Amino acid sequence: MVDLTRRALLGAIGLGIVGTAISWPRLTGADIPGRGGDTLTVALFGTQQDAMARQSLVAGFQRKHPTIEVRIVAIQGQDWSEYFAKILTMIAAGTPPDVVTVATEGSQLFASRLAHPLDDYVRRDASEMQEYFDDVHPSLIESFMYQGSLFQLPDNFNAANVFYNTQALERAGLERPADNWTLEDFLSTARAMKQSASGQFLPYFWNNRLWGGAVPWLYVNNTSFLREEKATGGDWFWNRFYPDERGRSGGFVWQQADALNERSIESFSVLQSMVSEGLAANPAQGGGNELVSLFSTGSVGMTPAGGFWVQGLAEAGVANDAYDVTYFPRMAGQRHQFGAGGYAIMETSSRKDEAWEWLKYCVSLDGMRIAHPKPDSSSPRRSLNTELYGAGVGPAHWEVFYDTLEKFPDTGPMPAPPQQAAVESALIKNVVSTITNGPSGVRRGLETMQRDLELALGGR
């Protein structure tokens, strides 16, 4: 059964098993022979240093649950797809973890094949869990629903917002954009920044990726490159924990490619025009290291980023008054994009009860304060973001990070079906050609994207 699951999952993500040296540090003392079978194994996407940083979290958990030993497994990879493939290596080797960290990119992949639904545990401990759900926006919870069941509890998230260089804005003679600024306002701001700058300067810099790439420009135009639908079910959860919410569902469904709808064409045409006019970078696939450097030296006016960037800019020596944050501008709407992360319990685990206790502790106030002491992601708990970003730590308008959910309640997760890796590849493969071959090249590029997306989704 495990081998069948492994083959099915490999087919879904389009990856081969990647060999890896995995570190298994016991963070609760020296290994004791014969007791490995009684240890709760938690896999995380990160380095040995990331695993060691969880030592205080493990210690806090064991103060509450002294009989449950925990082992943290640090798994390194270039991206989430490689991390998921390495989890499969562990399953195939007969050493599967009990709990795994999973981001939005892999939530449905795991929910559809490897993760255990949390429904029975949430129902059983409803009174205890109410405090958590009262503190968390329902959009974050809905993003971890799949086919009517809940598979993860979010412990971090990042919405895609617009970070801007305050000096570039002031140099252009402009004030902070209004929360409901429009595309025309954005373009006017970009042009003013460019005209007032000297030397090499880009008003808007972005990367070709799923989070913070082209997708925010689709979302604010009330569209996407996949058709978004909602699964039925989930009433058991919403009626109990969010009784005043309307229109919530059993989770998001992305089954059909939709790159050629008119609003998608319009959004990509806007990006094409911005690049052609020299207002925006010609995007290149990759991470944010170059972007941090460009932004910190004043060579970039605006860029998409989230609360995680506060820590990154601080580490780069950027003062918190040298930048600020606002919302993406309005087109047909002003819906935003986010990604979230949390722990999932593996279906193969024989320690599901202990794993549930770990999940509960990690999203408790104490657990989240220990796990996220720095502003390296926004907290799903409203009550904790002041501790992360307030008191001069974050930019002046750091409230934007959580208010993106509050002010734009239709804000949702990035498109991430079970075939997410293939879907993301189809998107990234075609973005640059779509926006760099002139106005007439936009539709042609999206036609190719549509074809590749249909292949990634199995012909739909």
Short mmCIF file of N, CA, C and O in Angstrom, two decimals, residues 329-454:
data_model
loop_
_atom_site.label_atom_id
_atom_site.label_comp_id
_atom_site.label_asym_id
_atom_site.label_seq_id
_atom_site.Cartn_x
_atom_site.Cartn_y
_atom_site.Cartn_z
N PRO A 329 -2.84 47.25 -5.78
CA PRO A 329 -3.87 48.17 -6.27
C PRO A 329 -5.08 47.42 -6.83
O PRO A 329 -5.00 46.24 -7.18
N ARG A 330 -6.16 48.14 -6.91
CA ARG A 330 -7.41 47.58 -7.39
C ARG A 330 -7.47 47.54 -8.91
O ARG A 330 -7.07 48.50 -9.57
N MET A 331 -7.97 46.42 -9.44
CA MET A 331 -8.36 46.36 -10.85
C MET A 331 -9.87 46.08 -10.86
O MET A 331 -10.63 46.94 -10.45
N ALA A 332 -10.30 44.90 -11.27
CA ALA A 332 -11.73 44.59 -11.16
C ALA A 332 -12.12 44.38 -9.70
O ALA A 332 -13.29 44.51 -9.32
N GLY A 333 -11.16 44.03 -8.88
CA GLY A 333 -11.36 43.86 -7.44
C GLY A 333 -10.05 44.15 -6.74
O GLY A 333 -9.14 44.75 -7.31
N GLN A 334 -9.95 43.73 -5.48
CA GLN A 334 -8.71 43.93 -4.75
C GLN A 334 -8.41 42.72 -3.87
O GLN A 334 -7.87 42.83 -2.79
N ARG A 335 -8.77 41.56 -4.40
CA ARG A 335 -8.47 40.31 -3.72
C ARG A 335 -6.96 40.10 -3.70
O ARG A 335 -6.27 40.39 -4.67
N HIS A 336 -6.45 39.57 -2.59
CA HIS A 336 -5.03 39.32 -2.47
C HIS A 336 -4.74 37.82 -2.42
O HIS A 336 -5.65 36.99 -2.27
N GLN A 337 -3.47 37.50 -2.50
CA GLN A 337 -2.98 36.12 -2.51
C GLN A 337 -2.20 35.87 -1.23
O GLN A 337 -1.46 36.73 -0.76
N PHE A 338 -2.34 34.67 -0.65
CA PHE A 338 -1.49 34.33 0.49
C PHE A 338 -1.04 32.88 0.38
O PHE A 338 -1.59 32.07 -0.35
N GLY A 339 -0.01 32.58 1.14
CA GLY A 339 0.44 31.22 1.37
C GLY A 339 0.54 31.00 2.86
O GLY A 339 0.82 31.94 3.61
N ALA A 340 0.28 29.80 3.31
CA ALA A 340 0.31 29.50 4.74
C ALA A 340 1.07 28.21 4.98
O ALA A 340 1.40 27.47 4.04
N GLY A 341 1.37 27.94 6.23
CA GLY A 341 2.08 26.73 6.59
C GLY A 341 1.56 26.16 7.90
O GLY A 341 0.98 26.88 8.71
N GLY A 342 1.75 24.88 8.07
CA GLY A 342 1.34 24.22 9.31
C GLY A 342 1.78 22.77 9.29
O GLY A 342 2.39 22.29 8.34
N TYR A 343 1.47 22.06 10.37
CA TYR A 343 1.84 20.65 10.48
C TYR A 343 0.68 19.76 10.03
O TYR A 343 -0.49 20.08 10.24
N ALA A 344 1.03 18.64 9.40
CA ALA A 344 0.06 17.62 9.03
C ALA A 344 0.47 16.30 9.67
O ALA A 344 1.66 16.01 9.83
N ILE A 345 -0.52 15.51 10.04
CA ILE A 345 -0.27 14.18 10.62
C ILE A 345 -0.30 13.15 9.49
O ILE A 345 -1.23 13.13 8.68
N MET A 346 0.72 12.33 9.42
CA MET A 346 0.80 11.32 8.37
C MET A 346 -0.20 10.18 8.63
O MET A 346 -0.35 9.72 9.78
N GLU A 347 -0.85 9.71 7.57
CA GLU A 347 -1.79 8.61 7.69
C GLU A 347 -1.10 7.34 8.18
O GLU A 347 -1.70 6.51 8.87
N THR A 348 0.17 7.20 7.84
CA THR A 348 0.92 6.00 8.23
C THR A 348 1.36 6.01 9.69
O THR A 348 1.86 5.00 10.18
N SER A 349 1.20 7.11 10.39
CA SER A 349 1.69 7.22 11.76
C SER A 349 0.90 6.32 12.71
O SER A 349 -0.33 6.24 12.65
N SER A 350 1.61 5.66 13.61
CA SER A 350 0.98 4.89 14.67
C SER A 350 0.87 5.71 15.95
O SER A 350 0.45 5.18 16.99
N ARG A 351 1.26 6.98 15.86
CA ARG A 351 1.25 7.85 17.05
C ARG A 351 0.36 9.08 16.80
O ARG A 351 0.72 10.20 17.13
N LYS A 352 -0.77 8.86 16.20
CA LYS A 352 -1.63 9.99 15.83
C LYS A 352 -2.09 10.78 17.03
O LYS A 352 -2.21 12.02 16.97
N ASP A 353 -2.39 10.12 18.15
CA ASP A 353 -2.83 10.86 19.33
C ASP A 353 -1.73 11.78 19.84
O ASP A 353 -1.99 12.94 20.18
N GLU A 354 -0.50 11.27 19.89
CA GLU A 354 0.62 12.11 20.31
C GLU A 354 0.88 13.23 19.30
O GLU A 354 1.20 14.36 19.67
N ALA A 355 0.73 12.90 18.01
CA ALA A 355 0.92 13.90 16.97
C ALA A 355 -0.09 15.03 17.11
O ALA A 355 0.24 16.21 16.92
N TRP A 356 -1.33 14.70 17.44
CA TRP A 356 -2.36 15.73 17.64
C TRP A 356 -1.99 16.65 18.81
O TRP A 356 -2.18 17.86 18.74
N GLU A 357 -1.45 16.09 19.85
CA GLU A 357 -1.03 16.92 20.98
C GLU A 357 0.08 17.88 20.54
O GLU A 357 0.13 19.04 20.98
N TRP A 358 0.96 17.42 19.66
CA TRP A 358 2.02 18.29 19.13
C TRP A 358 1.40 19.44 18.32
O TRP A 358 1.77 20.59 18.49
N LEU A 359 0.46 19.12 17.45
CA LEU A 359 -0.19 20.17 16.66
C LEU A 359 -0.87 21.20 17.56
O LEU A 359 -0.74 22.41 17.33
N LYS A 360 -1.58 20.72 18.56
CA LYS A 360 -2.28 21.65 19.45
C LYS A 360 -1.30 22.57 20.18
O LYS A 360 -1.54 23.77 20.32
N TYR A 361 -0.20 21.99 20.64
CA TYR A 361 0.77 22.82 21.36
C TYR A 361 1.41 23.84 20.42
O TYR A 361 1.63 25.00 20.80
N CYS A 362 1.71 23.45 19.21
CA CYS A 362 2.39 24.35 18.28
C CYS A 362 1.54 25.56 17.89
O CYS A 362 2.09 26.61 17.53
N VAL A 363 0.22 25.43 17.96
CA VAL A 363 -0.63 26.59 17.64
C VAL A 363 -1.17 27.28 18.89
O VAL A 363 -1.94 28.23 18.78
N SER A 364 -0.75 26.81 20.05
CA SER A 364 -1.11 27.51 21.28
C SER A 364 -0.33 28.82 21.37
O SER A 364 0.66 29.02 20.66
N LEU A 365 -0.78 29.71 22.23
CA LEU A 365 -0.07 30.98 22.39
C LEU A 365 1.38 30.74 22.81
O LEU A 365 2.30 31.36 22.27
N ASP A 366 1.58 29.84 23.76
CA ASP A 366 2.95 29.56 24.21
C ASP A 366 3.78 28.96 23.08
O ASP A 366 4.92 29.37 22.84
N GLY A 367 3.23 27.98 22.38
CA GLY A 367 3.96 27.32 21.33
C GLY A 367 4.32 28.27 20.19
O GLY A 367 5.44 28.24 19.67
N MET A 368 3.39 29.12 19.82
CA MET A 368 3.66 30.03 18.70
C MET A 368 4.66 31.11 19.09
O MET A 368 5.45 31.56 18.25
N ARG A 369 4.62 31.55 20.33
CA ARG A 369 5.63 32.52 20.77
C ARG A 369 7.03 31.92 20.74
O ARG A 369 8.00 32.59 20.40
N ILE A 370 7.13 30.65 21.09
CA ILE A 370 8.44 29.99 21.07
C ILE A 370 8.90 29.73 19.64
O ILE A 370 10.06 29.98 19.29
N ALA A 371 7.98 29.24 18.79
CA ALA A 371 8.36 28.85 17.43
C ALA A 371 8.64 30.04 16.53
O ALA A 371 9.43 29.95 15.60
N HIS A 372 7.99 31.18 16.78
CA HIS A 372 8.13 32.35 15.90
C HIS A 372 8.43 33.60 16.72
O HIS A 372 7.61 34.51 16.83
N PRO A 373 9.64 33.66 17.27
CA PRO A 373 9.99 34.83 18.09
C PRO A 373 10.40 36.04 17.26
O PRO A 373 10.50 37.15 17.78
N LYS A 374 10.66 35.83 15.96
CA LYS A 374 11.11 36.92 15.08
C LYS A 374 10.09 37.16 13.98
O LYS A 374 9.32 36.26 13.63
N PRO A 375 10.10 38.35 13.39
CA PRO A 375 9.13 38.67 12.33
C PRO A 375 9.51 38.08 10.99
O PRO A 375 9.75 38.78 10.01
N ASP A 376 9.59 36.73 10.94
CA ASP A 376 9.95 36.05 9.71
C ASP A 376 8.74 35.47 9.00
O ASP A 376 8.87 34.81 7.98
N SER A 377 7.56 35.70 9.52
CA SER A 377 6.28 35.37 8.89
C SER A 377 5.20 36.02 9.73
O SER A 377 5.38 36.27 10.92
N SER A 378 4.06 36.26 9.11
CA SER A 378 2.93 36.78 9.87
C SER A 378 2.31 35.64 10.67
O SER A 378 2.29 34.49 10.23
N SER A 379 1.80 35.96 11.83
CA SER A 379 1.15 34.95 12.66
C SER A 379 -0.32 34.84 12.27
O SER A 379 -0.98 35.85 12.07
N PRO A 380 -0.84 33.62 12.15
CA PRO A 380 -2.28 33.48 11.89
C PRO A 380 -3.13 33.98 13.05
O PRO A 380 -4.31 34.28 12.87
N ARG A 381 -2.52 34.07 14.22
CA ARG A 381 -3.22 34.62 15.39
C ARG A 381 -3.15 36.14 15.35
O ARG A 381 -2.07 36.72 15.40
N ARG A 382 -4.31 36.79 15.29
CA ARG A 382 -4.35 38.25 15.32
C ARG A 382 -3.58 38.80 16.51
O ARG A 382 -2.86 39.79 16.39
N SER A 383 -3.74 38.14 17.64
CA SER A 383 -3.22 38.67 18.90
C SER A 383 -1.71 38.70 18.98
O SER A 383 -1.15 39.40 19.83
N LEU A 384 -1.02 37.96 18.12
CA LEU A 384 0.44 37.86 18.23
C LEU A 384 1.19 38.78 17.28
O LEU A 384 2.40 38.96 17.43
N ASN A 385 0.51 39.38 16.30
CA ASN A 385 1.23 40.17 15.31
C ASN A 385 1.79 41.47 15.87
O ASN A 385 2.81 41.96 15.40
N THR A 386 1.14 42.02 16.89
CA THR A 386 1.69 43.22 17.53
C THR A 386 3.04 42.91 18.16
O THR A 386 3.98 43.72 18.10
N GLU A 387 3.16 41.72 18.77
CA GLU A 387 4.44 41.32 19.35
C GLU A 387 5.51 41.14 18.27
O GLU A 387 6.69 41.42 18.51
N LEU A 388 5.12 40.67 17.09
CA LEU A 388 6.08 40.44 16.02
C LEU A 388 6.54 41.73 15.36
O LEU A 388 7.72 41.92 15.08
N TYR A 389 5.59 42.63 15.07
CA TYR A 389 5.89 43.77 14.21
C TYR A 389 5.79 45.13 14.89
O TYR A 389 6.25 46.13 14.33
N GLY A 390 5.19 45.18 16.07
CA GLY A 390 4.99 46.46 16.74
C GLY A 390 6.25 46.97 17.42
O GLY A 390 7.34 46.40 17.30
N ALA A 391 6.09 48.08 18.13
CA ALA A 391 7.18 48.68 18.91
C ALA A 391 8.41 48.98 18.06
O ALA A 391 9.54 48.77 18.49
N GLY A 392 8.16 49.45 16.82
CA GLY A 392 9.28 49.86 15.99
C GLY A 392 10.03 48.74 15.31
O GLY A 392 11.10 48.97 14.74
N VAL A 393 9.51 47.52 15.35
CA VAL A 393 10.18 46.40 14.69
C VAL A 393 9.85 46.39 13.20
O VAL A 393 10.73 46.30 12.35
N GLY A 394 8.57 46.47 12.87
CA GLY A 394 8.14 46.44 11.48
C GLY A 394 7.99 47.84 10.92
O GLY A 394 8.28 48.85 11.59
N PRO A 395 7.53 47.95 9.67
CA PRO A 395 7.31 49.26 9.06
C PRO A 395 6.14 49.97 9.71
O PRO A 395 5.40 49.38 10.52
N ALA A 396 5.94 51.23 9.36
CA ALA A 396 4.92 52.04 10.03
C ALA A 396 3.53 51.43 9.89
O ALA A 396 2.72 51.50 10.83
N HIS A 397 3.23 50.84 8.76
CA HIS A 397 1.89 50.29 8.52
C HIS A 397 1.91 48.77 8.50
O HIS A 397 1.29 48.12 7.67
N TRP A 398 2.58 48.18 9.49
CA TRP A 398 2.69 46.73 9.55
C TRP A 398 1.33 46.05 9.70
O TRP A 398 1.18 44.86 9.38
N GLU A 399 0.32 46.78 10.17
CA GLU A 399 -1.01 46.18 10.31
C GLU A 399 -1.55 45.66 9.00
O GLU A 399 -2.47 44.82 8.96
N VAL A 400 -0.99 46.16 7.89
CA VAL A 400 -1.41 45.71 6.56
C VAL A 400 -1.32 44.19 6.44
O VAL A 400 -2.16 43.56 5.77
N PHE A 401 -0.33 43.58 7.06
CA PHE A 401 -0.11 42.15 6.90
C PHE A 401 -1.37 41.35 7.25
O PHE A 401 -1.80 40.49 6.49
N TYR A 402 -1.96 41.64 8.42
CA TYR A 402 -3.17 40.91 8.80
C TYR A 402 -4.42 41.55 8.26
O TYR A 402 -5.40 40.87 7.92
N ASP A 403 -4.40 42.88 8.12
CA ASP A 403 -5.58 43.56 7.60
C ASP A 403 -5.88 43.19 6.15
O ASP A 403 -6.99 43.43 5.67
N THR A 404 -4.91 42.62 5.45
CA THR A 404 -5.19 42.11 4.11
C THR A 404 -6.32 41.09 4.16
O THR A 404 -7.19 41.05 3.28
N LEU A 405 -6.33 40.26 5.20
CA LEU A 405 -7.41 39.30 5.38
C LEU A 405 -8.69 39.97 5.85
O LEU A 405 -9.79 39.64 5.39
N GLU A 406 -8.55 40.92 6.76
CA GLU A 406 -9.72 41.56 7.36
C GLU A 406 -10.44 42.47 6.37
O GLU A 406 -11.67 42.48 6.29
N LYS A 407 -9.68 43.26 5.61
CA LYS A 407 -10.29 44.24 4.71
C LYS A 407 -10.71 43.64 3.38
O LYS A 407 -11.59 44.18 2.70
N PHE A 408 -10.07 42.55 3.01
CA PHE A 408 -10.39 41.89 1.73
C PHE A 408 -10.68 40.42 2.03
O PHE A 408 -9.85 39.54 1.77
N PRO A 409 -11.86 40.13 2.59
CA PRO A 409 -12.15 38.77 3.06
C PRO A 409 -12.21 37.71 1.97
O PRO A 409 -12.22 36.51 2.28
N ASP A 410 -12.25 38.14 0.70
CA ASP A 410 -12.18 37.14 -0.37
C ASP A 410 -10.76 36.75 -0.71
O ASP A 410 -10.52 35.90 -1.58
N THR A 411 -9.79 37.38 -0.03
CA THR A 411 -8.38 37.00 -0.21
C THR A 411 -8.22 35.50 0.02
O THR A 411 -8.79 34.94 0.96
N GLY A 412 -7.45 34.84 -0.84
CA GLY A 412 -7.36 33.40 -0.76
C GLY A 412 -5.98 32.86 -1.04
O GLY A 412 -5.05 33.60 -1.40
N PRO A 413 -5.82 31.55 -0.91
CA PRO A 413 -4.51 30.92 -1.12
C PRO A 413 -4.13 30.91 -2.59
O PRO A 413 -4.98 30.97 -3.48
N MET A 414 -2.84 30.82 -2.85
CA MET A 414 -2.37 30.65 -4.22
C MET A 414 -2.91 29.34 -4.78
O MET A 414 -3.18 28.40 -4.03
N PRO A 415 -3.12 29.25 -6.09
CA PRO A 415 -3.66 28.01 -6.67
C PRO A 415 -2.68 26.85 -6.46
O PRO A 415 -1.55 26.88 -6.94
N ALA A 416 -3.12 25.82 -5.74
CA ALA A 416 -2.21 24.71 -5.42
C ALA A 416 -2.98 23.41 -5.34
O ALA A 416 -3.24 22.89 -4.26
N PRO A 417 -3.38 22.86 -6.49
CA PRO A 417 -4.05 21.55 -6.49
C PRO A 417 -3.05 20.44 -6.18
O PRO A 417 -1.85 20.71 -6.02
N PRO A 418 -3.49 19.20 -6.09
CA PRO A 418 -2.53 18.11 -5.84
C PRO A 418 -1.41 18.04 -6.87
O PRO A 418 -0.32 17.58 -6.57
N GLN A 419 -1.67 18.53 -8.09
CA GLN A 419 -0.64 18.53 -9.14
C GLN A 419 0.15 19.84 -9.11
O GLN A 419 0.65 20.29 -10.15
N GLN A 420 0.30 20.45 -7.97
CA GLN A 420 0.86 21.80 -7.86
C GLN A 420 2.22 21.94 -8.53
O GLN A 420 2.48 22.93 -9.21
N ALA A 421 3.11 20.98 -8.35
CA ALA A 421 4.46 21.11 -8.91
C ALA A 421 4.41 21.23 -10.43
O ALA A 421 5.08 22.09 -11.02
N ALA A 422 3.61 20.40 -11.08
CA ALA A 422 3.49 20.46 -12.54
C ALA A 422 2.79 21.74 -12.97
O ALA A 422 3.14 22.34 -13.99
N VAL A 423 1.79 22.16 -12.19
CA VAL A 423 1.06 23.39 -12.50
C VAL A 423 1.98 24.60 -12.39
O VAL A 423 1.99 25.49 -13.26
N GLU A 424 2.73 24.66 -11.31
CA GLU A 424 3.66 25.78 -11.13
C GLU A 424 4.69 25.82 -12.24
O GLU A 424 5.04 26.89 -12.75
N SER A 425 5.18 24.66 -12.63
CA SER A 425 6.16 24.61 -13.71
C SER A 425 5.56 25.14 -15.02
O SER A 425 6.21 25.88 -15.76
N ALA A 426 4.31 24.78 -15.30
CA ALA A 426 3.65 25.26 -16.52
C ALA A 426 3.47 26.77 -16.50
O ALA A 426 3.60 27.44 -17.52
N LEU A 427 3.18 27.31 -15.32
CA LEU A 427 3.04 28.76 -15.19
C LEU A 427 4.37 29.45 -15.42
O LEU A 427 4.51 30.32 -16.28
N ILE A 428 5.37 29.07 -14.65
CA ILE A 428 6.67 29.74 -14.68
C ILE A 428 7.32 29.63 -16.06
O ILE A 428 7.94 30.57 -16.55
N LYS A 429 7.15 28.48 -16.68
CA LYS A 429 7.73 28.24 -18.00
C LYS A 429 7.28 29.27 -19.03
O LYS A 429 8.03 29.62 -19.96
N ASN A 430 6.04 29.78 -18.89
CA ASN A 430 5.45 30.59 -19.94
C ASN A 430 5.30 32.08 -19.61
O ASN A 430 4.92 32.85 -20.49
N VAL A 431 5.60 32.48 -18.39
CA VAL A 431 5.39 33.88 -18.02
C VAL A 431 6.26 34.82 -18.82
O VAL A 431 5.80 35.82 -19.40
N VAL A 432 7.56 34.56 -18.86
CA VAL A 432 8.49 35.49 -19.50
C VAL A 432 8.17 35.66 -20.98
O VAL A 432 8.11 36.79 -21.49
N SER A 433 7.93 34.55 -21.68
CA SER A 433 7.62 34.67 -23.11
C SER A 433 6.29 35.38 -23.34
O SER A 433 6.12 36.08 -24.35
N THR A 434 5.37 35.25 -22.40
CA THR A 434 4.07 35.90 -22.55
C THR A 434 4.17 37.42 -22.48
O THR A 434 3.45 38.13 -23.18
N ILE A 435 5.09 37.92 -21.66
CA ILE A 435 5.12 39.38 -21.44
C ILE A 435 6.30 40.07 -22.10
O ILE A 435 6.49 41.27 -21.94
N THR A 436 7.10 39.33 -22.88
CA THR A 436 8.27 39.97 -23.49
C THR A 436 8.26 39.92 -25.02
O THR A 436 9.25 40.27 -25.65
N ASN A 437 7.15 39.49 -25.61
CA ASN A 437 7.06 39.41 -27.07
C ASN A 437 6.06 40.43 -27.63
O ASN A 437 5.42 40.17 -28.65
N GLY A 438 5.96 41.55 -26.94
CA GLY A 438 5.09 42.61 -27.44
C GLY A 438 3.63 42.36 -27.11
O GLY A 438 3.26 41.27 -26.66
N PRO A 439 2.78 43.36 -27.33
CA PRO A 439 1.35 43.22 -27.02
C PRO A 439 0.70 42.02 -27.71
O PRO A 439 -0.15 41.34 -27.12
N SER A 440 1.10 41.76 -28.94
CA SER A 440 0.48 40.65 -29.67
C SER A 440 0.95 39.29 -29.16
O SER A 440 0.35 38.26 -29.48
N GLY A 441 2.02 39.28 -28.38
CA GLY A 441 2.54 38.02 -27.88
C GLY A 441 1.84 37.53 -26.62
O GLY A 441 2.04 36.38 -26.22
N VAL A 442 1.01 38.38 -26.00
CA VAL A 442 0.37 37.99 -24.75
C VAL A 442 -0.58 36.83 -24.97
O VAL A 442 -0.51 35.79 -24.28
N ARG A 443 -1.49 36.96 -25.92
CA ARG A 443 -2.43 35.87 -26.16
C ARG A 443 -1.72 34.60 -26.61
O ARG A 443 -2.06 33.49 -26.17
N ARG A 444 -0.74 34.73 -27.50
CA ARG A 444 -0.01 33.55 -27.94
C ARG A 444 0.67 32.85 -26.77
O ARG A 444 0.66 31.62 -26.67
N GLY A 445 1.27 33.64 -25.88
CA GLY A 445 1.93 33.04 -24.72
C GLY A 445 0.94 32.34 -23.81
O GLY A 445 1.22 31.26 -23.27
N LEU A 446 -0.24 32.94 -23.63
CA LEU A 446 -1.25 32.34 -22.76
C LEU A 446 -1.88 31.11 -23.41
O LEU A 446 -2.34 30.20 -22.70
N GLU A 447 -1.91 31.06 -24.71
CA GLU A 447 -2.38 29.85 -25.38
C GLU A 447 -1.46 28.67 -25.07
O GLU A 447 -1.91 27.55 -24.80
N THR A 448 -0.17 28.94 -25.10
CA THR A 448 0.79 27.89 -24.75
C THR A 448 0.68 27.53 -23.28
O THR A 448 0.73 26.35 -22.90
N MET A 449 0.53 28.54 -22.42
CA MET A 449 0.35 28.28 -20.99
C MET A 449 -0.89 27.44 -20.75
O MET A 449 -0.87 26.48 -19.95
N GLN A 450 -1.99 27.76 -21.43
CA GLN A 450 -3.22 27.00 -21.29
C GLN A 450 -3.00 25.54 -21.64
O GLN A 450 -3.43 24.63 -20.92
N ARG A 451 -2.31 25.30 -22.74
CA ARG A 451 -2.04 23.92 -23.16
C ARG A 451 -1.21 23.18 -22.12
O ARG A 451 -1.50 22.05 -21.75
N ASP A 452 -0.16 23.84 -21.60
CA ASP A 452 0.70 23.18 -20.62
C ASP A 452 -0.02 22.95 -19.31
O ASP A 452 0.20 21.92 -18.63
N LEU A 453 -0.89 23.87 -18.93
CA LEU A 453 -1.66 23.69 -17.71
C LEU A 453 -2.65 22.53 -17.85
O LEU A 453 -2.85 21.75 -16.90
N GLU A 454 -3.26 22.42 -19.01
CA GLU A 454 -4.19 21.31 -19.24
C GLU A 454 -3.46 19.98 -19.12
O GLU A 454 -3.99 19.01 -18.55
#
